[in-house]
Structures are given as structure tokens and as C-alpha cells.
Amino acid sequence: MSFYIGHEAPKLWRRICAETTTEINLLAENWKYILGGLIFQYIHGLGARGVHYLHRPGPTLQDAGYFLLPELGSDNAYISETVFTTIFLSFVLWTFHPFIFKTKKIYTVLIWCRVLAFLVACQFLRMMTFYSTQLPGPNYHCREGSKLATLPRPDSVLEVLLLNFPRGLLYGCGDLIFSSHMIFSLVFVRTYQKYGTRRFIKQCAWLAVIAQSFLIVASRKHYTVDVVVAWYTVNLVVFFVDKKLPELPDRTSAASLLPVSKDSKTKEENHKLLNGNADPEDWRPRTQINGMIMEDGNAVHVEAAMNGV
């Protein structure tokens, strides 16, 4: 066991170093898109915080999902968040799997550029809808009688800009149509559906999103319309935005993305490491001439080798 670990550890370290070098080069080329997407995440949080000041509690609206699904109660509302957290963390870890595993199809920086583009488009539409009409929040802390249902006027601009993090994000009201949890979950699952390799995980991911849809309604965090609108809006946005974005490069022929090296053999080794083809020590030039395999200057006849001669 210790021999295996000692043999594989240097390979893993070289793979991590080669992948890190490539991802840094990609980040240097695409940092504006990553930064823009992250800034919009803050803007989206600022918009959700702002609509909370406009929220006015009232009677919970009539909702078909509330008739069909029993209410989980405030003590069991964590179940919905647990499913969402599992989907979120699983996707984030998967986007970084090229640093560890040989079998990989994506570049981490490029996949996040794509994901952030989907999120920004969906969140922009979401902000337009919940600012157009403020509905009385169905969540427990948004109902009449709760101190958190209506925010007092802020004492300073800084109070608004800081978002009262993280309490302000966890106990928001008024940002209903459509569900932000569904935006993230659907974007993540659709991205894995396209670039993931495990069919079983894809099936489990879709089942998790469906289960989360019911749990969101059962925990009374959103109305059913918030979930329904998210299902067709996010899928349509991802479908059309995906057509406008350049396709991710094929890792099997992505030598142009590798760090520039004066040594062609080093570049070939990095290429094999990044794409999981072979380990560097197994790299040996081989040519075949008239049934003879030339390996390190030694000729071995194919037929003779097959006959055991």
C-alpha cells in the first residue's frame, strides 16, 4: 500500500501542477468574465435586500401546491436547504475534478465562465419580476406579526451595501418570482448533463432537483408559481445563451491551451497529463516501418513477437 502511494503521489503532484498552470493561463485571459459574473452575484444580493424594504406582509395567497403538499413546518425547513447545499457543493467539487482525476472533459475556468453567464441572465430576469410586483411572502419569517417581515428604513447606505450578511440573505422577503434556489440548481444540473460523464449521477441530479422543487413548496419558502416559472425560464435561458457562447474546446486536441515550452517533449508530457492519456514515464517514441516496431532504436518484428520467437 505504501509503495503504491509513493509511486502515485509524484504523478498526482505533476498532474496538479500542470493543470494549475493551464488554468492560470486561462484565468489570465478570461478574468473579466469571471469578475463580472461575481460582481453581478453581489448586485443580485443587493436587489434582493432592497426589495425586502418594500415588502409588506399579508395573508398567504391561495396556492395549489399548498393544498397538495403538507407543510413541513419551521423545524423541518432545513431539509430543503440540505438538498440545495448538496447540489451546490457537489457541482463546485466536480468543476475542480480536472486537478485530480485523469478522465476529464472540461477546463475549470471555462466552465465557470459559462455557468456565470447563465446565472447572470437568469438573475437579471428574476430581479425584473420581483421588483415589478411584490407579493406577501409565504415563509414563516415573512408573515404578519414577524419582526423580520418588514425592514425599518436603513440608517445609512453602508447598512444596505453590506447586505447584513449572512442574516440578510437567509431571512429575505419579497424576492419571490422566481426561485433563486431553482436557478442555481437547474443551471448546475443542465451543465453537468452536457459536460458530465456519469449517467447515473445525471439521473440522480435531476431527481434531486425535482425533489427540491417539492420541498421548496412544502417548506413554504416560495409559492408554487415561483418554482414553475423557474423550470421553464431557466431552461429556456440556458438553451438560448448556450447557443450564443463559444463551445468549450475538446481536451483531447487542446494542445494550444498548454503552457508554452521550449522543450517539445515537455509539452507533450504536459498534454498527456492534462488529458489523462498516459503518464510521462510511459512516453516513448514509437514508429512502425514495414511491420517492424522501432522502439528506442531497437527493431522488433511483429510476427516474431507474436509467435514467441
Coordinates of C-alpha atoms in Angstrom, one line a residue:
M1 CA 0.0 0.0 0.0
S2 CA 2.8 2.4 1.0
F3 CA 4.6 1.5 -2.2
Y4 CA 1.5 2.3 -4.3
I5 CA 1.0 5.7 -2.6
G6 CA 4.7 6.5 -3.0
H7 CA 4.5 5.6 -6.7
E8 CA 1.3 7.5 -7.5
A9 CA 1.9 10.7 -5.4
P10 CA 4.5 12.2 -7.8
K11 CA 2.2 11.6 -10.7
L12 CA -0.7 13.3 -8.9
W13 CA 1.5 16.2 -8.0
R14 CA 2.7 16.7 -11.6
R15 CA -0.9 16.5 -12.8
I16 CA -2.0 19.1 -10.3
C17 CA 0.9 21.4 -11.3
A18 CA 0.3 21.0 -15.0
E19 CA -3.5 21.7 -14.5
T20 CA -2.9 24.7 -12.3
T21 CA -0.5 26.2 -14.9
T22 CA -3.1 25.8 -17.6
E23 CA -6.0 27.1 -15.5
I24 CA -3.9 30.2 -14.5
N25 CA -3.3 30.9 -18.2
L26 CA -7.0 30.6 -18.9
L27 CA -7.9 32.8 -15.9
A28 CA -5.5 35.5 -17.2
E29 CA -7.4 35.5 -20.5
N30 CA -10.9 35.3 -19.0
W31 CA -10.7 37.1 -15.7
K32 CA -13.0 39.9 -16.8
Y33 CA -15.9 37.4 -17.4
I34 CA -15.3 35.7 -14.0
L35 CA -15.1 39.1 -12.2
G36 CA -18.2 40.4 -13.9
G37 CA -20.2 37.4 -13.0
L38 CA -19.1 37.5 -9.4
I39 CA -19.9 41.3 -9.2
F40 CA -23.4 40.6 -10.5
Q41 CA -23.9 38.0 -7.7
Y42 CA -23.4 40.9 -5.3
I43 CA -25.8 43.1 -7.3
H44 CA -28.4 40.3 -7.2
G45 CA -28.0 40.1 -3.5
L46 CA -28.3 43.9 -3.3
G47 CA -31.5 43.7 -5.3
A48 CA -33.0 41.0 -3.0
R49 CA -32.0 43.1 0.0
G50 CA -33.6 46.2 -1.5
V51 CA -37.0 44.5 -2.2
H52 CA -37.1 43.4 1.4
Y53 CA -37.6 47.1 2.4
L54 CA -40.6 47.2 0.1
H55 CA -42.2 44.0 1.3
R56 CA -45.5 44.3 3.1
P57 CA -46.7 41.2 4.9
G58 CA -50.2 40.0 4.2
P59 CA -52.4 36.8 4.1
T60 CA -50.7 33.9 2.2
L61 CA -52.0 33.7 -1.3
Q62 CA -54.1 30.7 -2.4
D63 CA -51.7 28.2 -3.9
A64 CA -52.4 24.8 -5.4
G65 CA -49.1 23.4 -4.1
Y66 CA -50.1 24.3 -0.5
F67 CA -53.2 22.3 -0.9
L68 CA -51.4 19.2 -2.3
L69 CA -48.3 19.2 -0.1
P70 CA -48.4 19.1 3.7
E71 CA -46.5 21.9 5.4
L72 CA -43.1 20.8 6.8
G73 CA -43.1 23.4 9.5
S74 CA -40.3 25.7 10.5
D75 CA -38.5 22.9 12.4
N76 CA -38.1 20.8 9.2
A77 CA -37.5 23.7 6.7
Y78 CA -33.8 22.7 6.8
I79 CA -34.5 19.7 4.6
S80 CA -34.9 21.8 1.5
E81 CA -31.7 23.7 2.3
T82 CA -29.8 20.5 2.8
V83 CA -30.8 19.2 -0.6
F84 CA -29.8 22.5 -2.2
T85 CA -26.5 22.6 -0.4
T86 CA -25.7 19.1 -1.5
I87 CA -26.4 20.0 -5.2
F88 CA -24.4 23.2 -4.9
L89 CA -21.3 21.7 -3.2
S90 CA -21.3 18.6 -5.5
F91 CA -21.3 20.7 -8.6
V92 CA -18.5 23.0 -7.3
L93 CA -16.3 20.0 -6.4
W94 CA -17.0 18.5 -9.9
T95 CA -15.8 21.6 -11.6
F96 CA -12.4 21.2 -9.9
H97 CA -12.1 17.5 -10.6
P98 CA -9.6 18.0 -13.5
F99 CA -6.9 18.8 -10.9
I100 CA -7.1 15.3 -9.5
F101 CA -8.6 12.8 -12.0
K102 CA -7.3 11.7 -15.3
T103 CA -10.7 11.4 -17.0
K104 CA -11.8 14.9 -17.7
K105 CA -13.6 16.9 -20.4
I106 CA -13.7 20.4 -19.0
Y107 CA -11.5 23.3 -18.0
T108 CA -12.5 24.8 -14.6
V109 CA -12.2 28.4 -15.6
L110 CA -14.1 28.0 -18.9
I111 CA -16.9 26.0 -17.3
W112 CA -17.4 28.7 -14.7
C113 CA -17.4 31.4 -17.3
R114 CA -20.3 29.6 -18.9
V115 CA -22.1 29.0 -15.6
L116 CA -21.8 32.6 -14.6
A117 CA -23.2 33.7 -17.9
F118 CA -26.3 31.5 -17.3
L119 CA -26.7 32.8 -13.8
V120 CA -26.4 36.4 -14.7
A121 CA -29.1 36.2 -17.4
C122 CA -31.5 34.3 -15.2
Q123 CA -30.9 36.6 -12.2
F124 CA -31.4 39.7 -14.3
L125 CA -34.8 38.4 -15.3
R126 CA -35.6 37.5 -11.7
M127 CA -34.9 41.0 -10.4
M128 CA -37.2 42.4 -13.1
T129 CA -40.0 40.2 -12.0
F130 CA -39.9 40.6 -8.2
Y131 CA -39.5 44.4 -8.4
S132 CA -42.5 44.6 -10.8
T133 CA -44.9 43.2 -8.2
Q134 CA -44.2 42.5 -4.5
L135 CA -46.2 39.5 -3.2
P136 CA -46.7 38.8 0.5
G137 CA -44.0 36.3 1.4
P138 CA -45.2 32.8 2.5
N139 CA -42.1 32.0 4.5
Y140 CA -42.5 31.9 8.3
H141 CA -40.4 35.0 9.0
C142 CA -42.3 36.9 6.3
R143 CA -45.8 36.5 7.6
E144 CA -47.8 39.1 9.6
G145 CA -46.6 39.5 13.1
S146 CA -43.0 38.7 12.4
K147 CA -40.4 41.3 13.2
L148 CA -38.4 40.3 10.1
A149 CA -41.3 40.7 7.7
T150 CA -40.7 44.4 7.2
L151 CA -37.3 46.1 7.5
P152 CA -37.0 49.5 9.1
R153 CA -35.6 52.3 7.0
P154 CA -31.8 51.9 6.9
D155 CA -29.7 54.4 9.0
S156 CA -27.0 54.6 6.3
V157 CA -26.1 53.5 2.8
L158 CA -23.5 51.2 4.2
E159 CA -26.2 49.2 6.0
V160 CA -27.7 48.4 2.7
L161 CA -24.5 47.7 0.8
L162 CA -23.3 45.2 3.5
L163 CA -26.5 43.2 2.9
N164 CA -26.5 42.3 6.7
F165 CA -24.5 39.3 5.6
P166 CA -25.3 36.4 6.1
R167 CA -28.5 37.0 8.1
G168 CA -29.9 39.4 5.5
L169 CA -29.6 36.7 2.8
L170 CA -31.1 33.9 4.9
Y171 CA -34.1 35.9 6.1
G172 CA -35.1 37.9 3.0
C173 CA -38.7 38.6 1.9
G174 CA -40.3 39.8 -1.3
D175 CA -37.8 38.2 -3.8
L176 CA -40.3 35.5 -4.9
I177 CA -40.8 35.2 -8.6
F178 CA -38.9 33.2 -9.5
S179 CA -36.9 30.9 -7.1
S180 CA -33.2 31.6 -6.8
H181 CA -32.6 28.1 -5.5
M182 CA -34.1 26.7 -8.6
I183 CA -31.9 29.0 -10.8
F184 CA -28.7 27.6 -9.3
S185 CA -29.9 24.0 -9.2
L186 CA -31.1 23.9 -12.8
V187 CA -28.1 25.7 -14.2
F188 CA -25.8 23.3 -12.4
V189 CA -27.7 20.2 -13.4
R190 CA -28.0 21.2 -17.0
T191 CA -24.3 22.0 -17.2
Y192 CA -23.4 18.6 -15.8
Q193 CA -25.9 17.0 -18.1
K194 CA -23.9 18.4 -21.1
Y195 CA -20.4 18.0 -19.8
G196 CA -20.6 15.3 -17.2
T197 CA -19.7 11.7 -18.0
R198 CA -21.6 9.6 -15.4
R199 CA -25.1 8.7 -16.5
F200 CA -26.1 7.6 -13.0
I201 CA -25.1 10.9 -11.5
K202 CA -27.0 12.8 -14.1
Q203 CA -30.2 10.8 -13.3
C204 CA -29.7 11.3 -9.5
A205 CA -29.1 15.1 -10.1
W206 CA -32.4 15.5 -12.0
L207 CA -34.2 13.5 -9.3
A208 CA -32.6 15.8 -6.6
V209 CA -33.8 18.9 -8.4
I210 CA -37.4 17.5 -8.7
A211 CA -37.3 16.6 -5.0
Q212 CA -36.1 20.1 -4.2
S213 CA -39.0 21.7 -6.2
F214 CA -41.5 19.9 -3.9
L215 CA -39.5 20.6 -0.8
I216 CA -39.3 24.4 -1.5
V217 CA -43.1 24.5 -1.7
A218 CA -43.6 22.2 1.3
S219 CA -41.3 24.3 3.4
R220 CA -43.3 27.4 2.3
K221 CA -40.2 29.3 1.1
H222 CA -41.9 30.1 -2.2
Y223 CA -45.2 29.8 -3.9
T224 CA -45.7 27.1 -6.5
V225 CA -45.6 29.7 -9.3
D226 CA -42.1 30.6 -8.3
V227 CA -40.9 27.1 -8.9
V228 CA -43.0 26.5 -12.1
V229 CA -41.7 29.8 -13.7
A230 CA -38.1 28.9 -12.8
W231 CA -38.4 25.5 -14.5
Y232 CA -39.3 26.9 -17.9
T233 CA -37.5 30.2 -17.7
V234 CA -34.1 28.8 -16.6
N235 CA -34.2 26.0 -19.2
L236 CA -35.1 28.5 -22.0
V237 CA -32.4 31.0 -20.9
V238 CA -29.7 28.3 -20.7
F239 CA -30.8 26.9 -24.1
F240 CA -30.6 30.2 -25.9
V241 CA -27.5 31.6 -24.1
D242 CA -25.7 28.3 -24.7
K243 CA -26.1 28.8 -28.4
K244 CA -24.5 32.2 -28.3
L245 CA -21.5 31.2 -26.3
P246 CA -18.4 29.5 -27.9
E247 CA -18.2 25.8 -27.3
L248 CA -15.7 24.5 -24.9
P249 CA -12.5 23.2 -26.5
D250 CA -12.0 19.5 -26.8
R251 CA -9.4 18.4 -24.3
T252 CA -8.1 15.7 -26.5
S253 CA -6.9 18.2 -29.0
A254 CA -6.3 21.2 -26.8
A255 CA -2.5 21.5 -27.1
S256 CA -2.9 25.2 -27.9
L257 CA -4.1 25.8 -24.3
L258 CA -1.0 24.3 -22.8
P259 CA 1.8 26.5 -21.3
V260 CA 4.4 27.4 -23.9
S261 CA 7.5 25.3 -23.5
K262 CA 10.8 25.3 -25.5
D263 CA 11.1 21.6 -25.0
S264 CA 8.6 19.8 -27.2
K265 CA 8.8 16.6 -25.2
T266 CA 7.9 18.5 -22.0
K267 CA 4.9 20.0 -23.8
E268 CA 3.9 16.5 -25.0
E269 CA 4.1 15.2 -21.4
N270 CA 2.0 18.1 -20.1
H271 CA -0.5 17.3 -22.8
K272 CA -0.8 13.7 -21.7
L273 CA -1.0 14.7 -18.1
L274 CA -3.8 17.2 -18.7
N275 CA -5.9 14.9 -20.8
G276 CA -5.3 11.7 -18.8
N277 CA -3.8 9.7 -21.7
A278 CA -0.6 8.4 -20.2
D279 CA 2.0 9.1 -17.5
P280 CA 5.2 10.8 -18.6
E281 CA 7.4 7.8 -17.8
D282 CA 5.4 5.7 -20.3
W283 CA 6.1 8.2 -23.0
R284 CA 8.4 6.7 -25.6
P285 CA 8.7 7.4 -29.3
R286 CA 7.4 4.5 -31.4
T287 CA 7.4 4.2 -35.2
Q288 CA 6.2 1.3 -37.4
I289 CA 8.0 0.5 -40.7
N290 CA 7.1 -2.5 -42.8
G291 CA 5.8 -4.5 -39.9
M292 CA 8.7 -3.5 -37.7
I293 CA 8.1 -1.6 -34.5
M294 CA 11.0 0.7 -33.8
E295 CA 11.4 1.4 -30.1
D296 CA 14.4 3.3 -28.7
G297 CA 16.4 2.3 -31.7
N298 CA 15.7 -1.5 -31.3
A299 CA 13.7 -3.3 -34.1
V300 CA 11.2 -6.0 -33.0
H301 CA 9.4 -7.9 -35.7
V302 CA 5.7 -8.1 -35.1
E303 CA 5.2 -11.6 -36.3
A304 CA 8.2 -12.9 -34.4
A305 CA 7.0 -11.4 -31.2
M306 CA 3.5 -12.9 -31.7
N307 CA 5.0 -16.4 -32.3
G308 CA 7.1 -16.2 -29.2
V309 CA 10.4 -16.2 -31.1

